[in-house]
Amino acid sequence: MTGIDQRPVCGGVNFRSIRDDRFKTVRMSVHFLWPLAEKTVSANAILPFLLSRASRRYPDFTKLNEHLAELYGAVLDADVQKLGDVQVLSVSAAGIADRYSLDGERVSAELARLLCSIIFDPPFERGNFSAQGFEQERRQLIELVDSEFNDKRTYARLRCEQLMCGKEPYGIGRYGTKQQIQELKIEDLAQVWKNLIHRARVEIMVLGDCDPEPLYEDFFAAFHNLGRTDAVDCPTKVVRSAEKSNETVEKMDVVQSKLVIGFRTGCAEPDENVPAVKLCNALFGGTPNSKLFLNVREQLSLCYYCSSGYNPTKGILLVQSGVEAKNIEPAKREILRQLEEVKNGNFTESELSAAKLSLSNSYRTLSDSLDGLEAWYLSQTFRPSVRRPEEEAELVAAVTKQEVVDAAKNLTLDTVYRLEGKGENA
């Protein structure tokens, strides 16, 4: 049985619990939301990784891991992502549900206390984070940036977003650049940490089989001890249409060329026609039964993969494909032609039903994992009212063919990015 409890903690801090006794585990996360900006992005990005290393109570990896082992192998992790024009800095803990502890220990309460300990009481050395920890996390952050560059499918998508949203905060990478990370100074990070805990918008999430009440009280006490007032605004700029399209070609030593095409959809959360755009995307290129997959990839063999994805927070849709260099132009023409097919309503009721079924199933299966549930409810942060995944599935199922056509007609071509191999035989 699933129950959702949502309530404020203090200025800019929201607590949300999704209780579900089907799970044998519990997961809780503290997400700090801060507007994306070149000046702060890298300093913010390193913080959740620094915080999750230790606390004053558990001042090194050994003591922290011993405590996690005592909690039946609990796990602590950190993450950085983007939600529209907002950087999301997350620290999470996961462990077994209280009812499975051997001696009646309240594992969930211990996890909440552990999160509060590492977030609000870092083991500062002369007012700074550990120099050794800082160097290690800076190196690993650079490795994360390198890994995104080395995965050319990811790199091509990020480059298209950067080109498409170059005048918007969304165009900034979630970690910043290698140079920005290399230029970080350890003596600046304590103030960055203070800014976040005092001024960031915060979403606390508790998911799984546990009583949320004592956890709420722990987080309530921790945040009220800070004397917080109001949080920073976290707006996202939605560009409704593209005035003109731009094409960029980059050449690298790659075997498989990449083609990424970016569209403005004219629709973003909390617009009421977001479900129609989601279904339009599924029909166009978001499922194995989509027009892009069946025609561009399967029937015409113009690419190795071809799919589309819609970002409802930002209101953009990207088509990604891996192609041989000689097929880039034919693939681009066919992708745009398939979009025209959707705009003209040239799809059958069975195609529409298959897209609805695929999308509805994806929403319903979100509830099968705590990670999936957390990602869904985090994506709901800026909605005036929260929807369950099942409610979103019902809205998608109710979308008409004409609404899909109307959604497709609102798509405008913004950016074409081509990553091509150097030379004919690359």
XYZ file of C-alpha atoms in Angstrom:
426
model
C 0.000 0.000 0.000
C 1.400 3.401 -0.979
C 0.880 6.609 0.974
C 2.287 10.034 0.135
C 2.934 12.590 2.845
C 4.190 16.051 1.926
C 4.776 18.972 4.277
C 7.095 21.936 4.762
C 10.019 21.800 7.179
C 10.983 25.479 7.117
C 11.619 28.218 4.539
C 12.390 26.533 1.208
C 12.656 23.012 2.683
C 10.072 20.382 1.742
C 9.669 16.876 3.190
C 8.031 14.144 1.139
C 7.598 10.513 2.103
C 6.315 7.736 -0.142
C 5.491 4.805 2.115
C 5.184 1.428 0.435
C 5.296 -1.828 2.405
C 6.024 -3.907 -0.712
C 9.682 -2.969 -0.317
C 12.087 -4.593 2.122
C 14.312 -1.512 2.042
C 14.163 2.209 2.678
C 15.857 5.049 0.817
C 16.174 8.663 1.929
C 17.782 11.590 0.131
C 18.437 15.256 0.734
C 18.435 17.177 -2.555
C 19.845 20.725 -2.575
C 18.561 22.806 -5.508
C 20.558 25.805 -6.727
C 20.268 27.859 -9.943
C 22.830 26.753 -12.537
C 25.555 29.377 -12.953
C 29.078 29.298 -14.376
C 30.545 30.839 -11.199
C 29.130 28.259 -8.796
C 28.569 25.063 -10.778
C 31.855 23.231 -10.065
C 32.154 24.295 -6.417
C 28.588 23.088 -5.854
C 29.185 19.857 -7.782
C 32.073 18.685 -5.597
C 30.196 19.271 -2.328
C 27.892 16.210 -2.143
C 30.887 13.955 -2.818
C 32.967 15.710 -0.155
C 30.146 15.550 2.380
C 29.479 11.845 1.845
C 33.080 10.959 2.794
C 32.853 11.609 6.538
C 31.402 13.632 9.413
C 32.700 14.806 12.760
C 31.089 11.752 14.342
C 32.554 9.420 11.687
C 35.721 11.312 10.694
C 37.176 8.924 8.117
C 36.202 6.280 5.580
C 36.985 3.437 7.973
C 34.721 4.621 10.796
C 31.955 5.598 8.359
C 32.053 2.211 6.623
C 32.108 0.398 9.971
C 28.902 2.213 10.928
C 27.296 1.401 7.561
C 28.224 -2.257 8.078
C 26.586 -2.174 11.523
C 23.416 -0.960 9.793
C 23.191 -4.254 7.902
C 25.291 -3.047 4.981
C 23.605 0.310 4.430
C 24.798 2.390 1.486
C 25.658 6.084 1.272
C 25.999 7.850 -2.067
C 26.116 11.266 -3.732
C 24.956 12.572 -7.090
C 24.748 15.725 -9.202
C 22.112 16.270 -11.895
C 20.128 18.972 -13.664
C 16.418 19.670 -13.389
C 15.714 22.342 -15.957
C 17.952 25.341 -15.219
C 18.602 24.033 -11.697
C 21.554 22.062 -10.352
C 20.489 19.259 -8.001
C 23.050 18.140 -5.410
C 22.036 14.937 -3.652
C 23.214 12.901 -0.691
C 21.372 9.607 -0.127
C 21.304 6.650 2.244
C 19.650 3.268 1.751
C 19.245 0.241 3.986
C 16.906 -2.504 5.149
C 13.413 -1.771 6.444
C 13.113 -1.607 10.225
C 10.968 -4.742 10.452
C 13.885 -6.878 9.174
C 16.413 -5.784 11.796
C 17.391 -8.649 14.124
C 17.138 -6.861 17.454
C 14.476 -4.266 16.741
C 16.926 -1.550 15.704
C 15.356 1.410 13.946
C 17.631 1.425 10.920
C 15.661 4.205 9.206
C 16.170 6.558 12.170
C 19.902 5.782 12.209
C 20.125 6.534 8.491
C 18.378 9.884 8.995
C 20.754 10.765 11.822
C 23.710 9.733 9.656
C 22.550 11.979 6.805
C 22.119 14.904 9.188
C 25.575 14.212 10.611
C 27.420 14.286 7.279
C 25.418 17.211 5.850
C 25.418 19.549 8.855
C 28.567 18.544 10.744
C 31.517 17.964 8.381
C 34.902 17.147 9.969
C 36.526 20.500 9.172
C 40.271 20.921 9.678
C 41.073 24.518 10.627
C 37.815 25.657 9.037
C 38.244 23.723 5.775
C 37.368 20.333 4.343
C 40.098 17.689 4.457
C 42.844 18.523 1.934
C 43.297 14.851 1.043
C 39.563 14.359 0.541
C 39.356 17.513 -1.551
C 42.152 16.381 -3.886
C 40.625 12.923 -4.285
C 37.138 14.229 -5.023
C 38.454 16.874 -7.412
C 40.324 14.197 -9.332
C 37.259 11.949 -9.447
C 35.071 14.850 -10.604
C 37.491 15.467 -13.473
C 37.273 11.745 -14.287
C 33.473 12.045 -14.447
C 33.795 14.921 -16.949
C 36.291 12.831 -18.949
C 33.947 9.838 -18.944
C 31.166 11.963 -20.466
C 33.590 13.134 -23.148
C 34.823 9.596 -23.874
C 31.283 8.236 -24.276
C 30.601 9.882 -27.613
C 26.868 9.200 -27.501
C 26.653 11.129 -24.229
C 29.088 13.772 -25.455
C 27.078 14.444 -28.625
C 23.863 14.884 -26.636
C 25.525 17.246 -24.174
C 27.107 19.276 -26.998
C 23.754 19.652 -28.727
C 22.180 20.826 -25.450
C 25.074 23.228 -24.914
C 24.713 24.704 -28.407
C 20.932 24.780 -28.249
C 20.734 26.348 -24.782
C 23.946 28.389 -24.870
C 22.121 31.522 -23.696
C 20.244 29.659 -20.957
C 21.566 28.165 -17.702
C 20.616 24.696 -18.983
C 23.544 24.905 -21.405
C 25.965 24.654 -18.458
C 27.262 21.145 -17.704
C 26.159 19.662 -14.384
C 29.777 19.426 -13.151
C 31.127 22.494 -14.938
C 34.292 22.190 -17.062
C 37.607 20.503 -16.315
C 39.255 23.899 -16.063
C 36.677 25.146 -13.568
C 37.188 22.024 -11.447
C 40.973 22.366 -11.597
C 40.706 25.986 -10.439
C 38.667 25.127 -7.334
C 40.202 26.330 -4.063
C 39.646 24.342 -0.906
C 39.420 27.481 1.253
C 36.307 28.605 -0.686
C 34.272 25.445 -0.135
C 33.264 25.965 3.497
C 31.430 29.138 2.466
C 29.832 27.334 -0.497
C 28.613 24.676 1.941
C 27.183 27.342 4.264
C 25.369 28.979 1.350
C 23.778 25.696 0.359
C 22.540 24.578 3.764
C 21.237 28.065 4.572
C 19.875 29.252 1.224
C 19.321 26.372 -1.214
C 15.881 25.024 -1.908
C 15.791 21.548 -0.364
C 13.733 18.464 -1.177
C 13.931 15.692 1.430
C 12.594 12.341 0.249
C 11.946 9.184 2.250
C 10.802 6.141 0.306
C 10.005 2.542 1.216
C 8.752 0.734 4.286
C 9.260 2.961 7.314
C 7.431 5.350 9.602
C 8.218 8.858 8.279
C 7.206 10.738 11.454
C 10.435 10.388 13.515
C 12.500 11.041 10.369
C 10.596 14.261 9.730
C 11.312 15.324 13.309
C 15.058 14.692 12.870
C 15.258 16.746 9.679
C 12.967 19.401 11.165
C 15.327 19.851 14.114
C 18.444 19.877 11.924
C 17.166 22.566 9.553
C 15.576 24.718 12.264
C 18.892 24.803 14.115
C 20.323 26.645 11.104
C 17.947 29.589 11.452
C 17.074 29.485 7.754
C 14.846 32.140 6.188
C 13.736 32.035 2.534
C 15.466 29.947 -0.122
C 16.845 31.143 -3.457
C 14.495 31.175 -6.442
C 15.016 28.290 -8.861
C 13.342 29.353 -12.127
C 13.683 27.580 -15.478
C 13.539 29.562 -18.702
C 11.359 27.865 -21.315
C 11.957 28.996 -24.897
C 8.685 28.238 -26.653
C 9.907 28.137 -30.255
C 13.060 28.439 -32.337
C 13.351 31.570 -34.462
C 15.874 29.854 -36.731
C 17.820 26.600 -36.843
C 21.583 26.262 -36.518
C 23.854 23.462 -37.674
C 27.247 22.649 -36.172
C 29.794 20.111 -37.410
C 32.633 18.793 -35.260
C 35.256 16.344 -36.459
C 36.959 13.824 -34.184
C 38.742 10.511 -34.493
C 35.585 8.427 -34.083
C 34.459 5.284 -35.878
C 30.740 6.004 -35.641
C 29.466 9.494 -36.410
C 26.707 11.032 -34.270
C 23.745 13.132 -35.318
C 21.697 14.953 -32.674
C 18.739 17.153 -33.631
C 17.176 19.484 -31.071
C 13.603 20.813 -31.191
C 11.662 23.310 -29.085
C 8.286 21.794 -28.215
C 6.510 24.925 -26.954
C 5.369 22.933 -23.934
C 6.880 22.331 -20.493
C 5.721 21.535 -16.964
C 3.259 22.475 -15.609
C 1.440 23.022 -18.962
C -1.650 20.821 -19.229
C -0.690 19.437 -22.658
C 2.603 17.884 -21.459
C 1.055 14.352 -21.635
C 0.261 14.973 -25.326
C 3.889 15.919 -26.034
C 5.073 12.847 -24.129
C 2.857 10.642 -26.289
C 3.942 12.478 -29.429
C 7.568 11.771 -28.496
C 6.808 8.091 -27.830
C 5.118 7.737 -31.221
C 7.866 9.669 -33.036
C 10.990 8.093 -31.550
C 10.581 7.149 -27.901
C 9.752 3.435 -28.182
C 10.820 0.325 -30.183
C 7.571 0.704 -32.163
C 8.218 4.353 -33.030
C 8.496 5.842 -36.492
C 12.191 6.595 -36.109
C 13.073 3.070 -35.003
C 10.902 1.216 -37.511
C 11.655 3.425 -40.517
C 14.992 5.214 -40.137
C 16.781 2.333 -38.448
C 14.981 -0.888 -39.387
C 13.479 -0.330 -42.817
C 16.025 2.078 -44.345
C 19.079 1.055 -42.267
C 20.326 4.639 -42.194
C 21.732 4.453 -38.656
C 22.845 2.125 -35.892
C 20.364 3.616 -33.423
C 17.787 6.370 -33.648
C 15.528 7.554 -30.842
C 14.013 10.694 -29.362
C 13.663 11.958 -25.814
C 11.516 14.730 -24.345
C 12.560 16.838 -21.362
C 9.284 18.103 -19.873
C 10.999 20.416 -17.379
C 12.880 22.288 -20.100
C 10.447 21.778 -22.976
C 13.006 20.427 -25.462
C 13.057 17.238 -27.541
C 16.261 15.644 -28.844
C 16.665 13.025 -31.560
C 19.880 11.013 -31.170
C 21.367 8.703 -33.776
C 24.609 6.917 -34.534
C 25.368 6.893 -38.268
C 28.047 6.376 -40.867
C 29.334 9.715 -42.142
C 27.914 9.098 -45.629
C 24.430 8.583 -44.159
C 24.218 11.730 -42.030
C 22.310 13.819 -44.567
C 19.927 11.006 -45.646
C 19.262 10.185 -41.972
C 18.583 13.828 -41.153
C 16.155 14.163 -44.067
C 14.312 11.004 -43.082
C 14.083 11.997 -39.400
C 12.508 15.318 -40.397
C 10.238 13.519 -42.867
C 8.986 11.183 -40.158
C 8.183 14.208 -37.987
C 6.143 15.612 -40.886
C 4.270 12.300 -41.004
C 3.263 12.748 -37.365
C 2.333 16.393 -37.971
C 0.103 15.309 -40.855
C -1.574 12.599 -38.772
C -0.153 9.790 -40.914
C -0.193 7.148 -38.205
C -2.725 4.466 -37.370
C -4.779 3.925 -34.246
C -2.763 0.770 -33.593
C 0.483 2.799 -33.683
C -1.052 5.287 -31.259
C -2.258 2.491 -28.972
C 1.175 0.856 -28.980
C 2.796 4.175 -28.002
C 0.231 4.676 -25.223
C 0.762 1.142 -23.923
C 4.541 1.476 -23.921
C 4.468 4.844 -22.158
C 1.820 3.792 -19.634
C 3.789 0.637 -18.788
C 6.938 2.674 -18.231
C 5.076 4.827 -15.699
C 3.541 1.875 -13.928
C 6.882 0.065 -13.626
C 8.430 3.131 -11.938
C 6.759 1.938 -8.760
C 8.782 -1.292 -8.884
C 11.945 0.371 -7.559
C 12.741 3.029 -4.993
C 15.202 4.676 -7.395
C 12.490 4.955 -10.043
C 9.993 6.396 -7.568
C 12.516 8.910 -6.278
C 13.421 10.076 -9.791
C 9.728 10.510 -10.610
C 8.827 12.527 -7.523
C 11.977 14.649 -7.836
C 10.878 15.503 -11.389
C 7.591 16.750 -9.876
C 9.383 19.340 -7.715
C 8.217 22.405 -9.627
C 4.660 21.253 -10.275
C 1.916 23.021 -8.268
C 0.470 19.603 -7.416
C 2.183 16.215 -7.358
C 0.986 13.404 -9.618
C 1.545 9.718 -9.022
C 3.059 7.775 -11.959
C -0.261 5.930 -12.313
C -2.103 9.237 -12.698
C 0.321 10.286 -15.437
C -0.328 6.969 -17.204
C -4.071 7.683 -17.138
C -3.539 11.165 -18.608
C -1.401 9.732 -21.413
C -4.025 7.068 -22.140
C -6.659 9.805 -22.545
C -4.697 11.789 -25.167
C -6.422 11.910 -28.573
C -4.888 11.576 -32.028
C -5.603 15.226 -32.756
C -3.801 16.295 -29.585
C -0.725 14.345 -30.721
C -0.879 16.027 -34.128
C -1.216 19.456 -32.497
C 1.755 18.713 -30.238
C 3.865 17.676 -33.239
C 2.917 20.832 -35.145
C 4.317 22.917 -32.270
C 7.776 21.385 -32.652
C 10.298 23.782 -34.219
C 13.801 22.813 -35.332
C 16.442 24.572 -33.267
C 19.823 22.825 -33.530
C 21.475 20.146 -35.653
C 24.750 18.805 -34.255
C 26.997 16.475 -36.255
C 30.013 14.693 -34.809
C 31.893 13.244 -37.772
C 34.939 11.024 -38.041
C 38.083 12.585 -39.517
C 38.709 11.440 -43.060
C 36.774 9.108 -45.317
C 37.723 5.874 -43.514
C 37.227 7.084 -39.955
